[in-house]
mmCIF file of C-alpha atoms in Angstrom:
data_model
loop_
_atom_site.group_PDB
_atom_site.id
_atom_site.type_symbol
_atom_site.label_atom_id
_atom_site.label_comp_id
_atom_site.label_asym_id
_atom_site.label_seq_id
_atom_site.Cartn_x
_atom_site.Cartn_y
_atom_site.Cartn_z
ATOM 1 C CA UNK P 1 -4.349 -0.626 -57.932
ATOM 2 C CA UNK P 2 -7.885 0.714 -58.047
ATOM 3 C CA UNK P 3 -11.070 -0.749 -59.493
ATOM 4 C CA UNK P 4 -10.691 1.518 -62.512
ATOM 5 C CA UNK P 5 -7.304 0.008 -63.311
ATOM 6 C CA UNK P 6 -8.997 -3.235 -64.310
ATOM 7 C CA UNK P 7 -10.957 -1.643 -67.155
ATOM 8 C CA UNK P 8 -8.702 -2.305 -70.143
ATOM 9 C CA UNK P 9 -11.335 -0.966 -72.552
ATOM 10 C CA UNK P 10 -10.596 2.541 -71.296
ATOM 11 C CA UNK P 11 -6.876 2.136 -71.920
ATOM 12 C CA UNK P 12 -6.090 1.531 -68.226
ATOM 13 C CA UNK P 13 -4.104 -1.347 -66.797
ATOM 14 C CA UNK P 14 -5.541 -4.857 -66.514
ATOM 15 C CA UNK P 15 -3.853 -6.838 -63.766
ATOM 16 C CA UNK P 16 -3.546 -10.603 -63.674
ATOM 17 C CA UNK P 17 -1.886 -13.224 -61.494
ATOM 18 C CA UNK P 18 -0.678 -16.651 -62.584
ATOM 19 C CA UNK P 19 -1.276 -19.012 -59.683
ATOM 20 C CA UNK P 20 -0.292 -22.654 -59.296
ATOM 21 C CA UNK P 21 2.201 -25.077 -57.791
ATOM 22 C CA UNK P 22 5.897 -25.291 -58.577
ATOM 23 C CA UNK P 23 6.692 -27.133 -61.842
ATOM 24 C CA UNK P 24 3.396 -26.294 -63.535
ATOM 25 C CA UNK P 25 4.960 -24.412 -66.453
ATOM 26 C CA UNK P 26 4.623 -20.901 -65.076
ATOM 27 C CA UNK P 27 8.141 -19.938 -66.159
ATOM 28 C CA UNK P 28 7.685 -20.918 -69.794
ATOM 29 C CA UNK P 29 4.212 -19.359 -69.718
ATOM 30 C CA UNK P 30 5.748 -16.098 -68.484
ATOM 31 C CA UNK P 31 8.370 -16.076 -71.225
ATOM 32 C CA UNK P 32 5.734 -16.799 -73.858
ATOM 33 C CA UNK P 33 3.317 -14.137 -72.640
ATOM 34 C CA UNK P 34 6.153 -11.611 -72.588
ATOM 35 C CA UNK P 35 6.655 -12.031 -76.343
ATOM 36 C CA UNK P 36 3.344 -10.170 -76.719
ATOM 37 C CA UNK P 37 3.819 -6.392 -76.680
ATOM 38 C CA UNK P 38 0.519 -5.920 -74.841
ATOM 39 C CA UNK P 39 1.405 -8.235 -71.939
ATOM 40 C CA UNK P 40 4.095 -7.952 -69.265
ATOM 41 C CA UNK P 41 4.534 -10.580 -66.578
ATOM 42 C CA UNK P 42 7.012 -10.820 -63.712
ATOM 43 C CA UNK P 43 8.287 -14.052 -62.170
ATOM 44 C CA UNK P 44 7.622 -15.284 -58.631
ATOM 45 C CA UNK P 45 7.404 -11.881 -56.968
ATOM 46 C CA UNK P 46 7.024 -13.350 -53.470
ATOM 47 C CA UNK P 47 10.225 -15.412 -53.785
ATOM 48 C CA UNK P 48 13.689 -14.021 -52.939
ATOM 49 C CA UNK P 49 15.236 -12.236 -55.925
ATOM 50 C CA UNK P 50 17.496 -9.258 -56.643
ATOM 51 C CA UNK P 51 14.821 -7.899 -59.000
ATOM 52 C CA UNK P 52 13.659 -4.501 -57.681
ATOM 53 C CA UNK P 53 9.964 -5.184 -58.302
ATOM 54 C CA UNK P 54 9.882 -8.315 -56.143
ATOM 55 C CA UNK P 55 7.968 -7.970 -52.895
ATOM 56 C CA UNK P 56 10.872 -8.185 -50.415
ATOM 57 C CA UNK P 57 12.852 -5.522 -52.247
ATOM 58 C CA UNK P 58 9.814 -3.248 -52.455
ATOM 59 C CA UNK P 59 9.228 -3.632 -48.717
ATOM 60 C CA UNK P 60 12.805 -2.669 -47.840
ATOM 61 C CA UNK P 61 12.046 0.877 -48.917
ATOM 62 C CA UNK P 62 9.034 1.197 -46.599
ATOM 63 C CA UNK P 63 8.700 1.927 -42.879
ATOM 64 C CA UNK P 64 8.711 -1.301 -40.878
ATOM 65 C CA UNK P 65 5.193 -0.733 -39.557
ATOM 66 C CA UNK P 66 3.673 -0.365 -43.002
ATOM 67 C CA UNK P 67 4.824 -3.821 -44.178
ATOM 68 C CA UNK P 68 2.989 -5.494 -41.283
ATOM 69 C CA UNK P 69 -0.584 -4.243 -41.732
ATOM 70 C CA UNK P 70 -2.854 -4.572 -38.738
ATOM 71 C CA UNK P 71 -6.112 -3.766 -40.491
ATOM 72 C CA UNK P 72 -7.930 -4.605 -43.693
ATOM 73 C CA UNK P 73 -7.537 -1.044 -44.960
ATOM 74 C CA UNK P 74 -3.789 -1.007 -44.288
ATOM 75 C CA UNK P 75 -3.263 -4.323 -46.095
ATOM 76 C CA UNK P 76 -5.337 -3.147 -49.025
ATOM 77 C CA UNK P 77 -3.401 0.124 -49.244
ATOM 78 C CA UNK P 78 -0.077 -1.727 -49.064
ATOM 79 C CA UNK P 79 -0.993 -3.992 -51.995
ATOM 80 C CA UNK P 80 -2.311 -1.021 -53.963
ATOM 81 C CA UNK P 81 1.038 0.676 -53.441
ATOM 82 C CA UNK P 82 2.925 -2.461 -54.438
ATOM 83 C CA UNK P 83 1.031 -3.066 -57.673
ATOM 84 C CA UNK P 84 1.361 0.594 -58.606
ATOM 85 C CA UNK P 85 5.112 0.130 -58.103
ATOM 86 C CA UNK P 86 5.084 -3.016 -60.287
ATOM 87 C CA UNK P 87 3.315 -1.105 -63.027
ATOM 88 C CA UNK P 88 5.820 1.757 -62.760
ATOM 89 C CA UNK P 89 8.816 -0.609 -62.965
ATOM 90 C CA UNK P 90 7.393 -2.424 -65.987
ATOM 91 C CA UNK P 91 6.419 0.726 -67.840
ATOM 92 C CA UNK P 92 9.688 2.554 -67.188
ATOM 93 C CA UNK P 93 12.449 0.007 -66.568
ATOM 94 C CA UNK P 94 11.779 -2.984 -68.821
ATOM 95 C CA UNK P 95 14.763 -3.775 -71.045
ATOM 96 C CA UNK P 96 14.658 -1.652 -74.165
ATOM 97 C CA UNK P 97 11.544 0.115 -72.899
ATOM 98 C CA UNK P 98 9.591 -2.647 -74.639
ATOM 99 C CA UNK P 99 6.658 -2.688 -72.250
ATOM 100 C CA UNK P 100 5.850 0.995 -71.900
ATOM 101 C CA UNK P 101 2.498 0.461 -73.634
ATOM 102 C CA UNK P 102 1.552 -2.938 -72.179
ATOM 103 C CA UNK P 103 -1.957 -2.827 -70.788
ATOM 104 C CA UNK P 104 -1.984 -6.295 -69.153
ATOM 105 C CA UNK P 105 0.446 -6.609 -66.248
ATOM 106 C CA UNK P 106 0.842 -9.786 -64.240
ATOM 107 C CA UNK P 107 2.764 -11.598 -61.532
ATOM 108 C CA UNK P 108 3.447 -15.219 -60.633
ATOM 109 C CA UNK P 109 2.285 -16.386 -57.186
ATOM 110 C CA UNK P 110 2.506 -19.948 -55.918
ATOM 111 C CA UNK P 111 -0.205 -21.704 -53.896
ATOM 112 C CA UNK P 112 1.990 -21.828 -50.791
ATOM 113 C CA UNK P 113 2.591 -18.065 -50.975
ATOM 114 C CA UNK P 114 -1.049 -16.987 -50.999
ATOM 115 C CA UNK P 115 -1.262 -16.558 -47.223
ATOM 116 C CA UNK P 116 1.958 -14.585 -46.936
ATOM 117 C CA UNK P 117 0.402 -11.113 -47.137
ATOM 118 C CA UNK P 118 -2.627 -9.957 -45.204
ATOM 119 C CA UNK P 119 -3.812 -8.028 -42.179
ATOM 120 C CA UNK P 120 -3.178 -9.367 -38.702
ATOM 121 C CA UNK P 121 -5.831 -11.822 -37.522
ATOM 122 C CA UNK P 122 -7.264 -12.358 -41.014
ATOM 123 C CA UNK P 123 -9.538 -15.340 -40.404
ATOM 124 C CA UNK P 124 -11.372 -15.715 -43.712
ATOM 125 C CA UNK P 125 -11.190 -19.061 -45.499
ATOM 126 C CA UNK P 126 -9.968 -17.165 -48.569
ATOM 127 C CA UNK P 127 -6.387 -15.818 -48.489
ATOM 128 C CA UNK P 128 -6.337 -12.032 -48.362
ATOM 129 C CA UNK P 129 -4.366 -11.823 -51.628
ATOM 130 C CA UNK P 130 -7.173 -13.587 -53.485
ATOM 131 C CA UNK P 131 -9.758 -11.361 -51.837
ATOM 132 C CA UNK P 132 -7.744 -8.316 -52.872
ATOM 133 C CA UNK P 133 -7.216 -9.450 -56.467
ATOM 134 C CA UNK P 134 -10.919 -10.212 -56.830
ATOM 135 C CA UNK P 135 -11.874 -6.800 -55.475
ATOM 136 C CA UNK P 136 -9.588 -5.164 -58.042
ATOM 137 C CA UNK P 137 -11.022 -7.104 -60.972
ATOM 138 C CA UNK P 138 -7.807 -9.012 -61.628
ATOM 139 C CA UNK P 139 -7.746 -12.068 -63.890
ATOM 140 C CA UNK P 140 -6.472 -15.263 -62.253
ATOM 141 C CA UNK P 141 -4.632 -17.613 -64.607
ATOM 142 C CA UNK P 142 -4.671 -21.031 -62.954
ATOM 143 C CA UNK P 143 -1.635 -23.106 -63.953
ATOM 144 C CA UNK P 144 -2.288 -26.815 -63.448
ATOM 145 C CA UNK P 145 -0.507 -30.069 -64.155
ATOM 146 C CA UNK P 146 -0.855 -33.789 -63.482
ATOM 147 C CA UNK P 147 0.075 -33.812 -59.778
ATOM 148 C CA UNK P 148 2.245 -36.939 -60.038
ATOM 149 C CA UNK P 149 4.199 -35.483 -62.965
ATOM 150 C CA UNK P 150 4.540 -32.291 -60.973
ATOM 151 C CA UNK P 151 5.865 -34.116 -57.909
ATOM 152 C CA UNK P 152 8.315 -36.221 -59.948
ATOM 153 C CA UNK P 153 9.573 -33.123 -61.751
ATOM 154 C CA UNK P 154 10.199 -31.355 -58.439
ATOM 155 C CA UNK P 155 12.110 -34.265 -56.921
ATOM 156 C CA UNK P 156 14.246 -34.794 -60.034
ATOM 157 C CA UNK P 157 14.963 -31.083 -60.426
ATOM 158 C CA UNK P 158 16.214 -31.029 -56.843
ATOM 159 C CA UNK P 159 18.543 -33.973 -57.496
ATOM 160 C CA UNK P 160 19.838 -32.523 -60.763
ATOM 161 C CA UNK P 161 19.938 -28.963 -59.437
ATOM 162 C CA UNK P 162 18.359 -28.042 -62.756
ATOM 163 C CA UNK P 163 15.096 -26.150 -62.463
ATOM 164 C CA UNK P 164 14.961 -24.525 -65.912
ATOM 165 C CA UNK P 165 16.481 -26.062 -69.018
ATOM 166 C CA UNK P 166 17.944 -23.212 -71.081
ATOM 167 C CA UNK P 167 20.925 -25.164 -72.400
ATOM 168 C CA UNK P 168 19.258 -28.132 -74.067
ATOM 169 C CA UNK P 169 20.377 -30.463 -71.258
ATOM 170 C CA UNK P 170 19.551 -34.103 -71.955
ATOM 171 C CA UNK P 171 19.029 -36.682 -69.227
ATOM 172 C CA UNK P 172 21.685 -39.361 -69.703
ATOM 173 C CA UNK P 173 21.141 -41.414 -66.550
ATOM 174 C CA UNK P 174 18.321 -42.708 -64.365
ATOM 175 C CA UNK P 175 17.256 -41.375 -60.979
ATOM 176 C CA UNK P 176 15.632 -42.902 -57.938
ATOM 177 C CA UNK P 177 12.985 -40.989 -56.031
ATOM 178 C CA UNK P 178 11.424 -41.541 -52.630
ATOM 179 C CA UNK P 179 7.994 -42.903 -53.563
ATOM 180 C CA UNK P 180 6.386 -41.938 -50.252
ATOM 181 C CA UNK P 181 7.726 -38.401 -50.605
ATOM 182 C CA UNK P 182 6.415 -38.227 -54.165
ATOM 183 C CA UNK P 183 2.913 -39.254 -53.085
ATOM 184 C CA UNK P 184 2.950 -36.875 -50.118
ATOM 185 C CA UNK P 185 3.935 -33.959 -52.321
ATOM 186 C CA UNK P 186 1.277 -34.856 -54.913
ATOM 187 C CA UNK P 187 -1.325 -34.841 -52.114
ATOM 188 C CA UNK P 188 -0.140 -31.422 -50.975
ATOM 189 C CA UNK P 189 -0.472 -30.032 -54.493
ATOM 190 C CA UNK P 190 -3.950 -31.530 -54.857
ATOM 191 C CA UNK P 191 -5.023 -30.038 -51.517
ATOM 192 C CA UNK P 192 -3.705 -26.597 -52.476
ATOM 193 C CA UNK P 193 -5.395 -26.823 -55.878
ATOM 194 C CA UNK P 194 -8.740 -27.840 -54.399
ATOM 195 C CA UNK P 195 -8.568 -25.059 -51.805
ATOM 196 C CA UNK P 196 -7.785 -22.531 -54.536
ATOM 197 C CA UNK P 197 -10.731 -23.691 -56.644
ATOM 198 C CA UNK P 198 -13.058 -23.571 -53.645
ATOM 199 C CA UNK P 199 -12.121 -19.995 -52.750
ATOM 200 C CA UNK P 200 -12.149 -18.579 -56.282
ATOM 201 C CA UNK P 201 -15.581 -19.655 -57.497
ATOM 202 C CA UNK P 202 -16.635 -16.029 -57.926
ATOM 203 C CA UNK P 203 -13.316 -14.865 -59.459
ATOM 204 C CA UNK P 204 -12.395 -14.443 -63.115
ATOM 205 C CA UNK P 205 -10.301 -17.584 -63.611
ATOM 206 C CA UNK P 206 -8.660 -18.788 -66.839
ATOM 207 C CA UNK P 207 -7.326 -22.348 -66.793
ATOM 208 C CA UNK P 208 -3.886 -23.099 -68.196
ATOM 209 C CA UNK P 209 -3.211 -26.868 -68.121
ATOM 210 C CA UNK P 210 0.472 -27.636 -68.629
ATOM 211 C CA UNK P 211 -0.146 -30.217 -71.352
ATOM 212 C CA UNK P 212 -2.318 -27.769 -73.272
ATOM 213 C CA UNK P 213 0.348 -25.061 -73.059
ATOM 214 C CA UNK P 214 3.009 -27.466 -74.372
ATOM 215 C CA UNK P 215 0.737 -28.280 -77.315
ATOM 216 C CA UNK P 216 0.433 -24.573 -78.072
ATOM 217 C CA UNK P 217 4.211 -24.128 -78.033
ATOM 218 C CA UNK P 218 4.769 -27.166 -80.252
ATOM 219 C CA UNK P 219 2.962 -25.416 -83.112
ATOM 220 C CA UNK P 220 5.615 -22.697 -83.328
ATOM 221 C CA UNK P 221 7.893 -24.617 -85.701
ATOM 222 C CA UNK P 222 11.015 -23.039 -87.160
ATOM 223 C CA UNK P 223 9.397 -19.625 -87.662
ATOM 224 C CA UNK P 224 8.839 -19.248 -83.893
ATOM 225 C CA UNK P 225 5.432 -17.578 -84.274
ATOM 226 C CA UNK P 226 2.710 -19.649 -82.636
ATOM 227 C CA UNK P 227 -0.316 -20.071 -84.941
ATOM 228 C CA UNK P 228 -3.612 -19.266 -83.269
ATOM 229 C CA UNK P 229 -5.698 -22.271 -82.308
ATOM 230 C CA UNK P 230 -8.166 -23.031 -79.521
ATOM 231 C CA UNK P 231 -6.210 -23.628 -76.340
ATOM 232 C CA UNK P 232 -4.654 -22.117 -73.239
ATOM 233 C CA UNK P 233 -2.890 -19.217 -74.947
ATOM 234 C CA UNK P 234 -5.988 -18.159 -76.867
ATOM 235 C CA UNK P 235 -8.057 -18.249 -73.675
ATOM 236 C CA UNK P 236 -5.497 -16.132 -71.846
ATOM 237 C CA UNK P 237 -5.169 -13.632 -74.701
ATOM 238 C CA UNK P 238 -8.945 -13.257 -74.854
ATOM 239 C CA UNK P 239 -9.230 -12.730 -71.098
ATOM 240 C CA UNK P 240 -6.434 -10.144 -71.167
ATOM 241 C CA UNK P 241 -7.945 -8.357 -74.176
ATOM 242 C CA UNK P 242 -4.694 -8.856 -76.085
ATOM 243 C CA UNK P 243 -4.099 -9.928 -79.699
ATOM 244 C CA UNK P 244 -2.913 -13.480 -80.276
ATOM 245 C CA UNK P 245 0.722 -12.631 -80.989
ATOM 246 C CA UNK P 246 3.059 -15.082 -79.282
ATOM 247 C CA UNK P 247 6.409 -16.631 -80.140
ATOM 248 C CA UNK P 248 8.406 -19.567 -78.870
ATOM 249 C CA UNK P 249 12.094 -19.718 -79.790
ATOM 250 C CA UNK P 250 12.795 -23.081 -78.152
ATOM 251 C CA UNK P 251 15.414 -21.600 -75.843
ATOM 252 C CA UNK P 252 13.635 -22.804 -72.703
ATOM 253 C CA UNK P 253 12.847 -26.509 -73.004
ATOM 254 C CA UNK P 254 11.259 -29.191 -70.861
ATOM 255 C CA UNK P 255 13.573 -30.266 -68.044
ATOM 256 C CA UNK P 256 12.429 -33.894 -68.300
ATOM 257 C CA UNK P 257 12.716 -35.006 -71.902
ATOM 258 C CA UNK P 258 12.776 -38.813 -71.558
ATOM 259 C CA UNK P 259 9.991 -41.298 -70.680
ATOM 260 C CA UNK P 260 9.405 -41.824 -66.958
ATOM 261 C CA UNK P 261 10.171 -45.537 -67.362
ATOM 262 C CA UNK P 262 13.648 -44.525 -68.536
ATOM 263 C CA UNK P 263 14.038 -41.670 -66.066
ATOM 264 C CA UNK P 264 13.249 -43.580 -62.861
ATOM 265 C CA UNK P 265 15.264 -46.586 -61.722
ATOM 266 C CA UNK P 266 12.431 -47.468 -59.297
ATOM 267 C CA UNK P 267 9.679 -46.837 -61.830
ATOM 268 C CA UNK P 268 7.981 -50.202 -61.148
ATOM 269 C CA UNK P 269 7.854 -49.530 -57.407
ATOM 270 C CA UNK P 270 6.270 -46.134 -58.049
ATOM 271 C CA UNK P 271 3.639 -47.641 -60.318
ATOM 272 C CA UNK P 272 2.755 -50.306 -57.738
ATOM 273 C CA UNK P 273 2.257 -47.690 -55.029
ATOM 274 C CA UNK P 274 0.230 -45.479 -57.327
ATOM 275 C CA UNK P 275 -2.130 -48.321 -58.196
ATOM 276 C CA UNK P 276 -2.965 -48.665 -54.494
ATOM 277 C CA UNK P 277 -3.428 -44.925 -53.971
ATOM 278 C CA UNK P 278 -6.011 -42.270 -54.767
ATOM 279 C CA UNK P 279 -3.888 -41.484 -57.836
ATOM 280 C CA UNK P 280 -4.446 -44.843 -59.524
ATOM 281 C CA UNK P 281 -6.173 -43.165 -62.469
ATOM 282 C CA UNK P 282 -2.906 -41.359 -63.264
ATOM 283 C CA UNK P 283 -0.852 -44.542 -63.708
ATOM 284 C CA UNK P 284 -1.429 -44.667 -67.517
ATOM 285 C CA UNK P 285 0.005 -41.133 -67.827
ATOM 286 C CA UNK P 286 3.424 -42.450 -66.779
ATOM 287 C CA UNK P 287 3.691 -44.875 -69.673
#
């Protein structure tokens, strides 16, 4: 991926990365963005997957030495090669050849994956991946969510073994979560978020709050087309130089679709602990 690739006005590829914590709506954002012919986004490319364009599978076809760069130039060349491969896979192997003309190509990377790739002895405060994306003019879409909601969603998804609700599953029982674990995870998310914001002040960042995205999707109605309004999707479309043409068919739904007071058998204990924590301002959001 070269600097010229980022100039969408010349008909070249514009790269973007959606970055955030788990359970911040990146999956439903990906599916929504992919309904636009001008945008193609892959899932968590640094997570294990059989998909050929994911990082581990790409690396298996390379010499061992090349996937462990020792210098800045080697790491930069490796990521250039990878993103060129991503572009090739999207343009030539997307189902039905639907994305052969997409000019905005993106990937999903989680906070805790940002330090995975880089040259040996990289000691900058900014993860090498962010440095690389900035140098290539990539757009960063920052997926955010209420950190307590995010932590609860993660803990419940683990208990239910249901991470994405494609079947209209309804919660018909209550769950108990470890309150200390919930708070610890929320603190981790907040720390990762703050570190990301600190190291991307000079990057092209578009915010995508989870609640705002859900509001966008709710406008789709029975016709599935999402009417254009100010919000996360419009901001992303503008940044990616793409027309506002998105659909939501309702196939993927929220995993938690009941009030937290009904979901959690130890809801009162959670609220008490939250009131005595740095997250006290978020207590009303659980009502």
